[in-house]
Amino acid sequence: MSTPGRGTEGTGAGTGIRLHAPAPGWSLDADVVVVGSGVAGLTAALRCAAGGRRTVVVTKARLDDGSTRWAQGGIAAALGDGDTPEQHLDDTLVAGAGLCDEEAVRLLVTEGPGAVRRLMAEGAVFDTSAETGEIELTREGGHHRRRIAHAGGDATGAEISRALVGAVQAAGIETVENALVLDLLQDARGRTAGVTLHVMGEGQHDGVGAVHAPAVILATGGMGQVFSATTNPSVSTGDGVALALRAGAEVSDLEFVQFHPTVLFLGPDAEGQQPLVSEAVRGEGAYLVDADGVRFMTGQHELAELAPRDIVAKGIMRRMQEQGVQHMYLDARHFGAEMWEQRFPTILAACRAHGIDPVTEPIPVAPAAHYASGGVRTDLQGRTTVPGLYACGEVACTGVHGANRLASNSLLEGLVFAERIADDIVAAPPAGSGPGVPVPATGPLQPSGARYEIQRIMTDGAGVLRSADSLRTAAEALEGLYATALNELEAHGKTAEPGVDTWEATNLLCVARVLVAAARQRVETRGCHWREDHPDRDDADWRRHLVVRLSATRKRALVVIPTDSADFPSVRHPLTTQSLEQ
């Protein structure tokens, strides 16, 4: 991956597309605004503030309500005896199915152990051995060694969130909670000038406002709510990716949505956030079986149930298809009550809350949307194609994950790249920008009910199993939603009433259209992108990335650009060749 010098010129004020919203009624000034309060956002904020930068954290719910606190398994790093960054690199590259950027992965695995130790210095407490006092490490899918540090048994994310929130509060960093980010503010040359946002509820700020800053760090998390069933919290509506696209940034690899293999199956009509059954359960010796108790992953991969997630998800789906059923089972009865209560208390409680006791019966599981391997394209310092706009964590595409994220690399990626972004900003702050140039809204808002229609369309057409027919049907249905709203706006001057529900639905439609456009072009099966009509991996034609941006000339067009290789080109200037407008 190229790591260019900081660009001094923008490419204009993005696409000219903005969400319909009232004019800002209040404002704050800062050097840096961080959007998001997971491991990536809070780490970046702490490091920027420590470097003397006026920092404001904006978060959609409460400080501890993001995706990080839901992470069960842990954080991967070469911390154990006999393990090395090189071995961690090898496992990551294998899981990424030929599309990882090796330079980015090498950076992750070499800087990762130190970043985890700095996290511990901020107050995060990981589980340790009673005998040795050393950090206890476990295994997860795709890892050939025990290198997953965990906390509270299966509450790693909650512990990391607790520590970082406490550190942010102790540092006195200004925060704006319950705030949905709307759009990027840009000056006349296209450089970042801050964000507009809407604060939900009462407090010091209320309604639409703005935070003015020459540097914006997107750490908004994922977009799992684009599907009907997901492990993501309700706030994960792709807001950061949609904002970046409207600002003229490029996104990549959005077709690679990881479906976690073992999500508690609550019935075919279950919607919204579903309980996750961590991969660490399999790492400790649980195994997958069908209704007859047959271990169907044995023989499919050398690691069986601990194969990379895409392989396990496909194995479950194939068995479900063969038997005409809607779920498989995860059997960990042999753990016994004591191990369940001490090692996996959160999962045990969630299962029992739904009438399932893992101590005495197998757990019904099925794949559900879990993690976006792609996102806003960045370089190794987290810089995007828009000067002054950075991205880290799940919202970003650093090149680390390739076509399929290796288990527990996500918290580590957020940690490492957040530190690198903060160091870049502290060392050489983005050039001071003028005030944001007001840009009239030109795209229609979706009605609030469109959220559920988008989720149904995506689940049916772009879920675990995809084909040319299913993706075409999904694309046509999504385009129909957009065209209907656009016609109402252009013919009658009407759009849905601005508000949280309509802004979120509009963001979901934006990321759904990009995901489907990329998935239609990638006519192969690779990593977590599974095309039934093209079941083989095609390195000759498709060992490359698909970069997407919104057209600056055609309001409805998506520009899809294949890269020349598995390496990302420089982010200093947006790609301009080999484009195909959808």
XYZ file of C-alpha atoms in Angstrom, residues 39-467:
429
model
C -11.819 1.207 20.528
C -10.699 3.104 17.405
C -12.405 6.403 18.162
C -11.497 6.653 21.826
C -7.897 5.572 21.236
C -7.522 8.251 18.571
C -9.127 10.871 20.798
C -6.887 10.090 23.769
C -3.737 10.222 21.668
C -4.742 13.433 19.859
C -5.582 15.126 23.153
C -2.318 13.942 24.708
C -0.548 15.533 21.748
C -2.077 18.914 22.546
C -4.872 18.921 19.966
C -8.306 20.271 20.955
C -10.392 17.139 20.506
C -14.138 16.603 20.449
C -15.698 13.134 20.431
C -19.099 12.772 18.769
C -20.956 9.503 19.298
C -24.331 8.260 18.170
C -25.485 6.878 21.512
C -23.697 6.880 24.866
C -19.913 6.665 24.977
C -19.999 2.930 25.711
C -22.810 1.928 23.345
C -20.834 1.160 20.170
C -19.865 -2.171 18.633
C -16.708 -2.550 20.731
C -18.554 -3.426 23.906
C -20.284 -6.327 22.144
C -16.992 -7.985 21.179
C -16.790 -11.278 23.052
C -13.784 -13.241 21.840
C -10.888 -10.881 22.372
C -8.020 -9.101 20.700
C -5.385 -10.926 18.653
C -1.669 -10.209 19.062
C 1.557 -12.207 19.193
C 1.917 -12.040 22.970
C 2.505 -15.701 23.841
C 5.681 -17.753 24.123
C 6.698 -19.123 20.748
C 4.328 -16.891 18.809
C 5.681 -14.242 16.443
C 4.302 -11.373 14.353
C 5.367 -13.357 11.281
C 3.095 -16.250 12.237
C 0.246 -13.821 12.906
C 0.899 -12.278 9.494
C 0.745 -15.673 7.784
C -2.612 -16.522 9.353
C -4.021 -13.107 8.422
C -2.916 -13.408 4.801
C -4.453 -16.868 4.473
C -7.781 -15.689 5.893
C -7.783 -12.650 3.567
C -7.857 -14.930 0.510
C -5.270 -13.104 -1.579
C -6.549 -9.549 -1.111
C -4.744 -8.389 2.035
C -2.218 -5.626 1.582
C 0.874 -7.287 3.047
C 2.484 -4.019 4.118
C -0.616 -3.078 6.100
C -0.804 -6.520 7.710
C 2.883 -6.469 8.638
C 2.375 -3.095 10.272
C -0.630 -4.451 12.197
C 1.093 -7.537 13.580
C 4.382 -5.825 14.454
C 2.851 -2.777 16.141
C -0.013 -4.785 17.655
C 1.655 -6.220 20.784
C 2.883 -2.786 21.857
C -0.542 -1.272 21.206
C -2.182 -3.915 23.410
C 0.278 -3.171 26.214
C -0.509 0.553 25.903
C -4.204 -0.343 26.117
C -3.449 -2.147 29.355
C -1.655 0.962 30.577
C -4.902 2.875 29.983
C -6.571 0.510 32.450
C -7.822 -2.478 30.417
C -7.546 -5.669 32.483
C -7.249 -8.980 30.633
C -7.761 -12.438 32.102
C -4.576 -13.917 33.555
C -3.470 -17.346 34.677
C -3.852 -17.980 38.395
C -0.627 -20.003 38.322
C 1.688 -17.752 36.284
C 0.028 -14.356 36.303
C 0.540 -14.173 32.525
C -2.232 -13.144 30.129
C -4.396 -16.123 29.228
C -4.573 -16.677 25.474
C -7.082 -18.683 23.488
C -7.556 -19.699 19.848
C -10.150 -18.725 17.299
C -10.825 -19.571 13.675
C -7.872 -19.250 11.305
C -5.273 -18.925 14.068
C -2.681 -21.664 14.355
C -1.626 -20.490 17.814
C -3.237 -19.263 20.995
C -2.976 -15.487 20.614
C -6.381 -14.110 21.638
C -6.309 -12.064 24.839
C -9.702 -11.891 26.552
C -11.327 -10.238 29.549
C -14.167 -11.269 31.820
C -14.189 -14.619 30.066
C -16.236 -13.491 27.086
C -16.656 -9.767 27.812
C -13.484 -8.390 26.241
C -15.147 -5.543 24.391
C -17.013 -4.401 27.487
C -13.750 -4.250 29.450
C -11.909 -2.338 26.712
C -14.812 0.090 26.428
C -14.887 0.590 30.218
C -11.182 1.367 30.341
C -11.167 3.767 27.400
C -14.331 5.599 28.432
C -12.831 6.078 31.878
C -9.599 7.386 30.383
C -11.457 9.834 28.117
C -13.494 11.137 31.031
C -10.409 11.452 33.223
C -8.661 13.412 30.460
C -11.567 15.853 30.292
C -12.075 15.380 26.533
C -15.233 17.117 25.330
C -17.898 14.687 24.150
C -21.216 15.064 22.372
C -23.380 11.993 22.972
C -26.602 10.874 21.269
C -25.454 12.632 18.102
C -25.969 11.299 14.577
C -23.322 12.665 12.228
C -24.874 14.016 9.029
C -22.312 15.324 6.543
C -18.732 16.469 6.186
C -18.136 20.202 6.035
C -15.655 21.118 3.280
C -14.082 24.386 2.228
C -14.082 25.738 -1.327
C -11.080 23.552 -2.209
C -12.669 20.366 -0.887
C -10.623 20.171 2.306
C -12.208 18.980 5.529
C -13.708 21.719 7.713
C -15.703 19.677 10.243
C -19.049 17.890 10.392
C -22.717 18.612 10.796
C -24.607 16.499 13.300
C -27.958 16.104 14.996
C -28.175 15.676 18.752
C -31.081 13.503 19.838
C -32.677 14.525 23.100
C -31.957 17.130 25.708
C -28.601 18.364 26.899
C -26.125 21.155 26.346
C -26.721 20.841 22.604
C -29.925 19.899 20.841
C -30.936 19.517 17.234
C -28.672 20.113 14.235
C -25.302 21.713 14.882
C -21.726 21.700 13.622
C -18.252 20.948 14.906
C -15.665 22.942 12.959
C -12.252 21.277 12.656
C -9.607 20.786 9.947
C -9.301 17.090 10.837
C -12.161 14.579 11.084
C -11.618 10.975 12.145
C -14.400 8.587 11.159
C -14.642 5.698 13.626
C -18.350 5.046 13.175
C -18.240 1.246 13.078
C -20.076 -1.025 10.686
C -23.223 -1.330 8.627
C -24.682 -4.635 9.787
C -28.175 -3.141 10.022
C -28.337 -3.251 6.226
C -29.370 -6.899 6.754
C -32.390 -8.199 8.670
C -30.357 -10.233 11.152
C -26.966 -9.114 12.415
C -24.728 -9.165 15.451
C -24.312 -5.379 15.148
C -26.109 -2.945 17.460
C -28.967 -0.842 16.106
C -26.680 2.184 15.624
C -24.628 0.371 12.913
C -26.328 1.907 9.872
C -23.322 2.710 7.676
C -23.373 6.416 8.523
C -19.616 6.910 8.170
C -19.340 5.186 4.795
C -22.323 7.129 3.452
C -20.926 10.445 4.730
C -17.545 9.712 3.145
C -19.124 8.835 -0.199
C -21.155 12.046 -0.245
C -17.959 13.973 0.543
C -16.241 12.458 -2.502
C -14.154 9.780 -0.747
C -13.584 6.333 -2.163
C -14.682 3.080 -0.563
C -13.403 -0.393 -1.317
C -14.177 -4.070 -0.716
C -17.727 -3.443 0.475
C -18.835 -6.727 -1.114
C -16.860 -8.619 1.538
C -19.348 -8.767 4.405
C -18.381 -11.362 6.959
C -21.246 -13.492 8.214
C -20.385 -14.900 11.616
C -20.950 -18.660 11.476
C -22.324 -19.125 14.982
C -25.087 -16.705 15.880
C -27.822 -17.919 18.204
C -30.740 -18.957 15.983
C -33.948 -17.394 17.292
C -36.238 -18.389 14.441
C -36.575 -17.597 10.733
C -38.311 -14.282 11.379
C -35.788 -12.911 13.899
C -34.696 -9.366 13.053
C -32.235 -6.810 14.358
C -29.309 -7.544 16.651
C -28.917 -11.257 17.382
C -26.868 -12.867 20.195
C -23.381 -13.881 19.125
C -21.844 -17.186 20.198
C -18.165 -16.316 20.137
C -15.652 -18.196 18.060
C -13.733 -18.607 21.291
C -16.282 -21.280 22.260
C -15.014 -23.348 19.342
C -11.488 -22.310 20.240
C -11.954 -24.016 23.606
C -13.183 -27.237 22.003
C -16.869 -26.937 21.057
C -17.808 -28.502 17.735
C -20.461 -28.094 15.085
C -22.989 -30.858 14.502
C -26.196 -31.412 12.586
C -29.431 -32.656 14.143
C -28.064 -36.207 14.079
C -24.937 -35.222 15.970
C -22.630 -35.558 12.941
C -19.553 -33.272 12.921
C -19.776 -31.984 9.339
C -16.715 -29.674 9.380
C -14.303 -32.544 9.902
C -12.522 -33.197 6.612
C -13.575 -29.885 5.051
C -10.512 -28.008 6.336
C -7.384 -28.862 8.326
C -8.679 -26.724 11.216
C -12.223 -28.159 11.057
C -14.453 -25.909 13.218
C -11.556 -23.446 13.566
C -11.199 -22.802 9.856
C -11.501 -19.141 8.762
C -14.992 -17.778 9.222
C -15.976 -17.767 5.551
C -15.208 -21.484 5.292
C -17.164 -22.353 8.437
C -20.134 -20.201 7.360
C -20.161 -21.900 3.962
C -19.912 -25.330 5.608
C -22.945 -24.559 7.777
C -24.942 -23.192 4.847
C -24.149 -26.217 2.667
C -25.258 -28.624 5.380
C -28.434 -26.611 5.913
C -29.166 -26.765 2.176
C -28.472 -30.480 2.003
C -30.821 -31.223 4.883
C -33.426 -28.549 4.186
C -33.124 -27.027 7.654
C -32.616 -23.510 8.995
C -29.816 -24.013 11.487
C -27.078 -26.309 12.775
C -25.900 -26.886 16.353
C -22.847 -25.969 18.406
C -22.165 -28.669 20.991
C -20.221 -27.701 24.108
C -21.981 -29.843 26.694
C -18.657 -31.455 27.534
C -17.443 -28.118 28.977
C -19.534 -28.667 32.086
C -21.300 -26.029 34.179
C -18.171 -24.630 35.854
C -16.367 -23.854 32.614
C -19.466 -22.273 31.076
C -19.997 -20.092 34.136
C -16.369 -18.958 34.424
C -15.197 -18.735 30.797
C -18.392 -17.782 28.943
C -20.798 -16.204 31.427
C -22.196 -13.662 28.939
C -23.003 -16.275 26.299
C -24.421 -18.629 28.907
C -26.760 -15.913 30.183
C -27.871 -14.959 26.656
C -28.664 -18.562 25.754
C -30.560 -19.194 28.965
C -32.523 -15.971 28.449
C -33.820 -17.546 25.240
C -34.633 -20.910 26.826
C -31.473 -22.782 25.824
C -29.043 -24.274 28.350
C -25.647 -24.958 26.709
C -24.627 -27.064 29.723
C -27.227 -29.690 28.881
C -28.116 -29.173 25.190
C -26.507 -28.110 21.888
C -26.954 -24.489 20.855
C -28.891 -23.813 17.606
C -26.775 -21.552 15.405
C -26.840 -20.026 11.925
C -24.739 -17.394 10.119
C -25.707 -13.719 10.417
C -24.146 -10.463 9.166
C -21.255 -9.582 11.429
C -18.437 -7.449 10.034
C -17.684 -5.248 7.024
C -14.198 -6.144 5.800
C -14.338 -3.168 3.430
C -15.035 0.494 4.011
C -13.583 3.938 3.376
C -10.255 3.484 1.596
C -7.226 4.715 3.534
C -3.447 4.664 3.487
C -1.234 3.471 6.337
C -1.808 6.701 8.257
C -5.574 6.361 7.972
C -5.860 9.187 5.423
C -8.670 9.008 2.862
C -8.878 10.597 -0.582
C -10.451 13.714 0.989
C -7.768 15.951 2.591
C -8.226 16.127 6.365
C -10.623 13.167 6.512
C -9.355 10.023 8.261
C -10.985 6.665 8.947
C -10.184 3.784 11.292
C -11.866 0.714 12.706
C -14.660 -1.103 10.917
C -15.650 1.942 8.847
C -12.210 1.911 7.179
C -10.602 -0.277 4.549
C -6.896 -0.302 5.397
C -6.065 -3.399 3.358
C -5.575 -5.515 6.486
C -8.607 -7.795 6.148
C -8.662 -8.502 2.425
C -11.617 -10.655 1.467
C -12.233 -12.018 4.962
C -11.235 -10.713 8.389
C -9.239 -13.030 10.607
C -10.965 -13.532 13.956
C -10.169 -10.901 16.618
C -8.071 -8.766 14.276
C -10.743 -6.052 14.329
C -10.067 -4.635 17.791
C -6.348 -4.733 17.021
C -6.799 -2.909 13.710
C -8.838 -0.178 15.394
C -6.196 0.201 18.078
C -3.135 0.279 15.804
C -4.505 2.538 13.084
C -6.082 4.945 15.566
C -2.648 5.464 17.057
C -1.150 6.038 13.615
C -3.833 8.590 12.692
C -3.309 10.506 15.918
C 0.452 10.515 15.428
C -0.017 11.862 11.894
C -2.302 14.663 13.067
C -0.081 15.624 16.000
C 3.111 15.591 13.903
C 1.716 17.600 10.989
C -1.769 19.025 11.530
C -3.918 19.386 8.397
C -3.704 22.838 6.873
C -6.138 25.261 8.410
C -9.267 25.363 6.320
C -11.770 28.074 5.733
C -15.379 27.780 6.807
C -17.426 24.961 5.362
C -19.152 25.911 2.138
C -22.931 25.384 2.411
C -24.062 22.798 -0.120
C -27.789 22.427 -0.823
C -29.202 18.935 -0.425
C -29.756 17.319 -3.800
C -30.423 13.686 -2.910
C -33.797 12.498 -1.607
C -34.392 11.164 1.868
C -35.920 7.717 2.216
C -39.075 7.312 4.304
C -38.427 5.746 7.703
C -40.148 2.493 6.708
C -37.631 1.967 3.900
C -35.136 0.606 6.442
C -37.023 -2.663 6.731
C -37.537 -2.949 2.986
C -33.807 -2.430 2.399
C -32.995 -5.109 4.977
C -35.368 -7.584 3.330
C -33.935 -6.875 -0.126
C -30.357 -7.297 1.070
C -31.032 -10.448 3.090
C -32.763 -12.113 0.152
C -30.378 -10.980 -2.580
C -26.963 -10.222 -1.098
C -26.672 -12.403 1.987
C -24.389 -15.391 2.520
C -25.377 -16.917 -0.831
C -25.314 -14.697 -3.914
C -25.838 -15.149 -7.628
